């Protein structure tokens, strides 16, 4: 994700951004054991991220309906 932003290849769609974020979280689970601080941090970050995405989508849909 950082490489994409650093090279100014920005996300064209929300789906592209979310797919990369999901891949990042999946990789964190795959390559770190559950006992590590990395796994625990990514788990918390994923939960926070998912909640914020849901809030953002709900706000967007509410605005669209207005």
PDB file of N, CA and C in Angstrom:
ATOM      1  N   UNK A   1       0.829  -1.184   0.000  1.00  0.00           N
ATOM      2  CA  UNK A   1       0.000   0.000   0.000  1.00  0.00           C
ATOM      3  C   UNK A   1       0.875   1.250   0.000  1.00  0.00           C
ATOM      4  N   UNK A   2       1.898   1.246   0.827  1.00  0.00           N
ATOM      5  CA  UNK A   2       2.791   2.407   0.884  1.00  0.00           C
ATOM      6  C   UNK A   2       3.517   2.587  -0.443  1.00  0.00           C
ATOM      7  N   UNK A   3       3.927   1.477  -1.046  1.00  0.00           N
ATOM      8  CA  UNK A   3       4.624   1.538  -2.334  1.00  0.00           C
ATOM      9  C   UNK A   3       3.739   2.188  -3.397  1.00  0.00           C
ATOM     10  N   UNK A   4       2.468   1.830  -3.389  1.00  0.00           N
ATOM     11  CA  UNK A   4       1.522   2.394  -4.360  1.00  0.00           C
ATOM     12  C   UNK A   4       1.402   3.911  -4.151  1.00  0.00           C
ATOM     13  N   UNK A   5       1.252   4.326  -2.931  1.00  0.00           N
ATOM     14  CA  UNK A   5       1.095   5.757  -2.643  1.00  0.00           C
ATOM     15  C   UNK A   5       2.395   6.507  -2.930  1.00  0.00           C
ATOM     16  N   UNK A   6       3.529   5.924  -2.523  1.00  0.00           N
ATOM     17  CA  UNK A   6       4.819   6.572  -2.768  1.00  0.00           C
ATOM     18  C   UNK A   6       5.092   6.775  -4.254  1.00  0.00           C
ATOM     19  N   UNK A   7       4.615   5.845  -5.080  1.00  0.00           N
ATOM     20  CA  UNK A   7       4.836   5.958  -6.525  1.00  0.00           C
ATOM     21  C   UNK A   7       3.707   6.729  -7.216  1.00  0.00           C
ATOM     22  N   UNK A   8       2.834   7.314  -6.410  1.00  0.00           N
ATOM     23  CA  UNK A   8       1.702   8.112  -6.899  1.00  0.00           C
ATOM     24  C   UNK A   8       0.755   7.324  -7.801  1.00  0.00           C
ATOM     25  N   UNK A   9       0.636   6.029  -7.524  1.00  0.00           N
ATOM     26  CA  UNK A   9      -0.338   5.184  -8.214  1.00  0.00           C
ATOM     27  C   UNK A   9      -1.518   5.013  -7.265  1.00  0.00           C
ATOM     28  N   UNK A  10      -2.289   6.057  -7.147  1.00  0.00           N
ATOM     29  CA  UNK A  10      -3.356   6.096  -6.170  1.00  0.00           C
ATOM     30  C   UNK A  10      -4.477   5.133  -6.523  1.00  0.00           C
ATOM     31  N   UNK A  11      -5.267   4.808  -5.538  1.00  0.00           N
ATOM     32  CA  UNK A  11      -6.400   3.910  -5.741  1.00  0.00           C
ATOM     33  C   UNK A  11      -7.481   4.615  -6.548  1.00  0.00           C
ATOM     34  N   UNK A  12      -7.966   3.918  -7.556  1.00  0.00           N
ATOM     35  CA  UNK A  12      -8.999   4.469  -8.425  1.00  0.00           C
ATOM     36  C   UNK A  12     -10.380   4.209  -7.835  1.00  0.00           C
ATOM     37  N   UNK A  13     -10.516   3.089  -7.134  1.00  0.00           N
ATOM     38  CA  UNK A  13     -11.805   2.733  -6.546  1.00  0.00           C
ATOM     39  C   UNK A  13     -11.629   2.352  -5.085  1.00  0.00           C
ATOM     40  N   UNK A  14     -12.707   2.449  -4.359  1.00  0.00           N
ATOM     41  CA  UNK A  14     -12.713   2.010  -2.966  1.00  0.00           C
ATOM     42  C   UNK A  14     -12.438   0.515  -2.884  1.00  0.00           C
ATOM     43  N   UNK A  15     -12.967  -0.242  -3.829  1.00  0.00           N
ATOM     44  CA  UNK A  15     -12.774  -1.691  -3.840  1.00  0.00           C
ATOM     45  C   UNK A  15     -11.293  -2.055  -3.936  1.00  0.00           C
ATOM     46  N   UNK A  16     -10.533  -1.316  -4.742  1.00  0.00           N
ATOM     47  CA  UNK A  16      -9.092  -1.569  -4.863  1.00  0.00           C
ATOM     48  C   UNK A  16      -8.389  -1.336  -3.529  1.00  0.00           C
ATOM     49  N   UNK A  17      -8.744  -0.253  -2.869  1.00  0.00           N
ATOM     50  CA  UNK A  17      -8.145   0.064  -1.573  1.00  0.00           C
ATOM     51  C   UNK A  17      -8.488  -1.003  -0.539  1.00  0.00           C
ATOM     52  N   UNK A  18      -9.765  -1.383  -0.479  1.00  0.00           N
ATOM     53  CA  UNK A  18     -10.194  -2.380   0.501  1.00  0.00           C
ATOM     54  C   UNK A  18      -9.556  -3.733   0.231  1.00  0.00           C
ATOM     55  N   UNK A  19      -9.389  -4.101  -1.037  1.00  0.00           N
ATOM     56  CA  UNK A  19      -8.745  -5.375  -1.379  1.00  0.00           C
ATOM     57  C   UNK A  19      -7.302  -5.391  -0.883  1.00  0.00           C
ATOM     58  N   UNK A  20      -6.577  -4.297  -1.064  1.00  0.00           N
ATOM     59  CA  UNK A  20      -5.200  -4.223  -0.569  1.00  0.00           C
ATOM     60  C   UNK A  20      -5.157  -4.266   0.954  1.00  0.00           C
ATOM     61  N   UNK A  21      -6.073  -3.589   1.602  1.00  0.00           N
ATOM     62  CA  UNK A  21      -6.110  -3.601   3.067  1.00  0.00           C
ATOM     63  C   UNK A  21      -6.397  -5.013   3.573  1.00  0.00           C
ATOM     64  N   UNK A  22      -7.357  -5.688   2.955  1.00  0.00           N
ATOM     65  CA  UNK A  22      -7.673  -7.068   3.368  1.00  0.00           C
ATOM     66  C   UNK A  22      -6.473  -7.990   3.157  1.00  0.00           C
ATOM     67  N   UNK A  23      -5.764  -7.794   2.048  1.00  0.00           N
ATOM     68  CA  UNK A  23      -4.572  -8.596   1.768  1.00  0.00           C
ATOM     69  C   UNK A  23      -3.508  -8.352   2.832  1.00  0.00           C
ATOM     70  N   UNK A  24      -3.339  -7.106   3.236  1.00  0.00           N
ATOM     71  CA  UNK A  24      -2.358  -6.772   4.257  1.00  0.00           C
ATOM     72  C   UNK A  24      -2.692  -7.472   5.577  1.00  0.00           C
ATOM     73  N   UNK A  25      -3.970  -7.439   5.967  1.00  0.00           N
ATOM     74  CA  UNK A  25      -4.374  -8.096   7.208  1.00  0.00           C
ATOM     75  C   UNK A  25      -4.228  -9.614   7.102  1.00  0.00           C
ATOM     76  N   UNK A  26      -4.580 -10.180   5.956  1.00  0.00           N
ATOM     77  CA  UNK A  26      -4.442 -11.627   5.757  1.00  0.00           C
ATOM     78  C   UNK A  26      -2.974 -12.038   5.826  1.00  0.00           C
ATOM     79  N   UNK A  27      -2.102 -11.249   5.221  1.00  0.00           N
ATOM     80  CA  UNK A  27      -0.669 -11.551   5.279  1.00  0.00           C
ATOM     81  C   UNK A  27      -0.150 -11.480   6.707  1.00  0.00           C
ATOM     82  N   UNK A  28      -0.615 -10.529   7.463  1.00  0.00           N
ATOM     83  CA  UNK A  28      -0.184 -10.404   8.858  1.00  0.00           C
ATOM     84  C   UNK A  28      -0.572 -11.647   9.646  1.00  0.00           C
ATOM     85  N   UNK A  29      -1.767 -12.167   9.387  1.00  0.00           N
ATOM     86  CA  UNK A  29      -2.199 -13.391  10.073  1.00  0.00           C
ATOM     87  C   UNK A  29      -1.403 -14.602   9.597  1.00  0.00           C
ATOM     88  N   UNK A  30      -1.081 -14.637   8.314  1.00  0.00           N
ATOM     89  CA  UNK A  30      -0.368 -15.778   7.739  1.00  0.00           C
ATOM     90  C   UNK A  30       1.074 -15.854   8.221  1.00  0.00           C
ATOM     91  N   UNK A  31       1.750 -14.727   8.272  1.00  0.00           N
ATOM     92  CA  UNK A  31       3.186 -14.720   8.521  1.00  0.00           C
ATOM     93  C   UNK A  31       3.586 -14.426   9.966  1.00  0.00           C
ATOM     94  N   UNK A  32       2.629 -14.227  10.841  1.00  0.00           N
ATOM     95  CA  UNK A  32       2.927 -13.986  12.257  1.00  0.00           C
ATOM     96  C   UNK A  32       2.084 -14.915  13.110  1.00  0.00           C
ATOM     97  N   UNK A  33       2.711 -15.519  14.100  1.00  0.00           N
ATOM     98  CA  UNK A  33       1.947 -16.417  14.967  1.00  0.00           C
ATOM     99  C   UNK A  33       1.084 -15.590  15.925  1.00  0.00           C
ATOM    100  N   UNK A  34      -0.026 -16.178  16.379  1.00  0.00           N
ATOM    101  CA  UNK A  34      -0.972 -15.446  17.234  1.00  0.00           C
ATOM    102  C   UNK A  34      -0.369 -14.900  18.528  1.00  0.00           C
ATOM    103  N   UNK A  35       0.760 -15.432  18.958  1.00  0.00           N
ATOM    104  CA  UNK A  35       1.373 -14.970  20.205  1.00  0.00           C
ATOM    105  C   UNK A  35       2.171 -13.686  20.033  1.00  0.00           C
ATOM    106  N   UNK A  36       2.453 -13.296  18.795  1.00  0.00           N
ATOM    107  CA  UNK A  36       3.319 -12.133  18.582  1.00  0.00           C
ATOM    108  C   UNK A  36       2.552 -10.822  18.720  1.00  0.00           C
ATOM    109  N   UNK A  37       3.300  -9.791  19.043  1.00  0.00           N
ATOM    110  CA  UNK A  37       2.714  -8.456  19.159  1.00  0.00           C
ATOM    111  C   UNK A  37       2.200  -7.982  17.805  1.00  0.00           C
ATOM    112  N   UNK A  38       2.865  -8.409  16.735  1.00  0.00           N
ATOM    113  CA  UNK A  38       2.444  -7.999  15.385  1.00  0.00           C
ATOM    114  C   UNK A  38       1.052  -8.527  15.067  1.00  0.00           C
ATOM    115  N   UNK A  39       0.847  -9.786  15.365  1.00  0.00           N
ATOM    116  CA  UNK A  39      -0.456 -10.414  15.121  1.00  0.00           C
ATOM    117  C   UNK A  39      -1.538  -9.701  15.934  1.00  0.00           C
ATOM    118  N   UNK A  40      -1.243  -9.450  17.191  1.00  0.00           N
ATOM    119  CA  UNK A  40      -2.220  -8.799  18.069  1.00  0.00           C
ATOM    120  C   UNK A  40      -2.530  -7.374  17.605  1.00  0.00           C
ATOM    121  N   UNK A  41      -1.505  -6.648  17.202  1.00  0.00           N
ATOM    122  CA  UNK A  41      -1.724  -5.274  16.718  1.00  0.00           C
ATOM    123  C   UNK A  41      -2.533  -5.268  15.435  1.00  0.00           C
ATOM    124  N   UNK A  42      -2.188  -6.151  14.507  1.00  0.00           N
ATOM    125  CA  UNK A  42      -2.933  -6.196  13.254  1.00  0.00           C
ATOM    126  C   UNK A  42      -4.378  -6.610  13.481  1.00  0.00           C
ATOM    127  N   UNK A  43      -4.603  -7.500  14.427  1.00  0.00           N
ATOM    128  CA  UNK A  43      -5.971  -7.914  14.733  1.00  0.00           C
ATOM    129  C   UNK A  43      -6.783  -6.720  15.238  1.00  0.00           C
ATOM    130  N   UNK A  44      -6.203  -5.941  16.143  1.00  0.00           N
ATOM    131  CA  UNK A  44      -6.891  -4.744  16.648  1.00  0.00           C
ATOM    132  C   UNK A  44      -7.081  -3.706  15.549  1.00  0.00           C
ATOM    133  N   UNK A  45      -6.052  -3.523  14.740  1.00  0.00           N
ATOM    134  CA  UNK A  45      -6.132  -2.558  13.647  1.00  0.00           C
ATOM    135  C   UNK A  45      -7.190  -2.969  12.628  1.00  0.00           C
ATOM    136  N   UNK A  46      -7.260  -4.251  12.321  1.00  0.00           N
ATOM    137  CA  UNK A  46      -8.266  -4.736  11.374  1.00  0.00           C
ATOM    138  C   UNK A  46      -9.674  -4.498  11.906  1.00  0.00           C
ATOM    139  N   UNK A  47      -9.878  -4.743  13.179  1.00  0.00           N
ATOM    140  CA  UNK A  47     -11.183  -4.512  13.793  1.00  0.00           C
ATOM    141  C   UNK A  47     -11.553  -3.027  13.728  1.00  0.00           C
ATOM    142  N   UNK A  48     -10.613  -2.172  14.088  1.00  0.00           N
ATOM    143  CA  UNK A  48     -10.835  -0.728  14.030  1.00  0.00           C
ATOM    144  C   UNK A  48     -11.117  -0.287  12.592  1.00  0.00           C
ATOM    145  N   UNK A  49     -10.305  -0.757  11.662  1.00  0.00           N
ATOM    146  CA  UNK A  49     -10.443  -0.407  10.252  1.00  0.00           C
ATOM    147  C   UNK A  49     -11.811  -0.827   9.722  1.00  0.00           C
ATOM    148  N   UNK A  50     -12.213  -2.044  10.010  1.00  0.00           N
ATOM    149  CA  UNK A  50     -13.509  -2.546   9.534  1.00  0.00           C
ATOM    150  C   UNK A  50     -14.657  -1.704  10.073  1.00  0.00           C
ATOM    151  N   UNK A  51     -14.577  -1.341  11.336  1.00  0.00           N
ATOM    152  CA  UNK A  51     -15.610  -0.497  11.928  1.00  0.00           C
ATOM    153  C   UNK A  51     -15.692   0.865  11.262  1.00  0.00           C
ATOM    154  N   UNK A  52     -14.538   1.453  10.987  1.00  0.00           N
ATOM    155  CA  UNK A  52     -14.509   2.771  10.334  1.00  0.00           C
ATOM    156  C   UNK A  52     -15.024   2.693   8.901  1.00  0.00           C
ATOM    157  N   UNK A  53     -14.695   1.628   8.209  1.00  0.00           N
ATOM    158  CA  UNK A  53     -15.195   1.457   6.841  1.00  0.00           C
ATOM    159  C   UNK A  53     -16.715   1.353   6.865  1.00  0.00           C
ATOM    160  N   UNK A  54     -17.245   0.579   7.798  1.00  0.00           N
ATOM    161  CA  UNK A  54     -18.701   0.439   7.903  1.00  0.00           C
ATOM    162  C   UNK A  54     -19.356   1.784   8.209  1.00  0.00           C
ATOM    163  N   UNK A  55     -18.781   2.534   9.132  1.00  0.00           N
ATOM    164  CA  UNK A  55     -19.321   3.861   9.461  1.00  0.00           C
ATOM    165  C   UNK A  55     -19.297   4.772   8.241  1.00  0.00           C
ATOM    166  N   UNK A  56     -18.195   4.741   7.517  1.00  0.00           N
ATOM    167  CA  UNK A  56     -18.069   5.580   6.332  1.00  0.00           C
ATOM    168  C   UNK A  56     -19.073   5.214   5.260  1.00  0.00           C
ATOM    169  N   UNK A  57     -19.266   3.927   5.046  1.00  0.00           N
ATOM    170  CA  UNK A  57     -20.234   3.482   4.040  1.00  0.00           C
ATOM    171  C   UNK A  57     -21.657   3.852   4.443  1.00  0.00           C
ATOM    172  N   UNK A  58     -21.969   3.710   5.719  1.00  0.00           N
ATOM    173  CA  UNK A  58     -23.303   4.080   6.189  1.00  0.00           C
ATOM    174  C   UNK A  58     -23.542   5.578   6.012  1.00  0.00           C
ATOM    175  N   UNK A  59     -22.541   6.378   6.334  1.00  0.00           N
ATOM    176  CA  UNK A  59     -22.670   7.832   6.158  1.00  0.00           C
ATOM    177  C   UNK A  59     -22.838   8.180   4.687  1.00  0.00           C
ATOM    178  N   UNK A  60     -22.075   7.540   3.836  1.00  0.00           N
ATOM    179  CA  UNK A  60     -22.161   7.778   2.399  1.00  0.00           C
ATOM    180  C   UNK A  60     -23.548   7.435   1.876  1.00  0.00           C
ATOM    181  N   UNK A  61     -24.065   6.281   2.281  1.00  0.00           N
ATOM    182  CA  UNK A  61     -25.396   5.872   1.825  1.00  0.00           C
ATOM    183  C   UNK A  61     -26.475   6.817   2.346  1.00  0.00           C
ATOM    184  N   UNK A  62     -26.316   7.272   3.578  1.00  0.00           N
ATOM    185  CA  UNK A  62     -27.279   8.210   4.156  1.00  0.00           C
ATOM    186  C   UNK A  62     -27.288   9.518   3.371  1.00  0.00           C
ATOM    187  N   UNK A  63     -26.118  10.004   3.018  1.00  0.00           N
ATOM    188  CA  UNK A  63     -26.017  11.244   2.240  1.00  0.00           C
ATOM    189  C   UNK A  63     -26.614  11.050   0.850  1.00  0.00           C
ATOM    190  N   UNK A  64     -26.359   9.902   0.249  1.00  0.00           N
ATOM    191  CA  UNK A  64     -26.899   9.632  -1.087  1.00  0.00           C
ATOM    192  C   UNK A  64     -28.418   9.618  -1.095  1.00  0.00           C
ATOM    193  N   UNK A  65     -29.016   9.119  -0.022  1.00  0.00           N
ATOM    194  CA  UNK A  65     -30.479   9.028   0.057  1.00  0.00           C
ATOM    195  C   UNK A  65     -31.125  10.391   0.267  1.00  0.00           C
ATOM    196  N   UNK A  66     -30.358  11.345   0.777  1.00  0.00           N
ATOM    197  CA  UNK A  66     -30.904  12.682   1.077  1.00  0.00           C
ATOM    198  C   UNK A  66     -31.166  13.473  -0.176  1.00  0.00           C
TER     199      UNK A  66
END
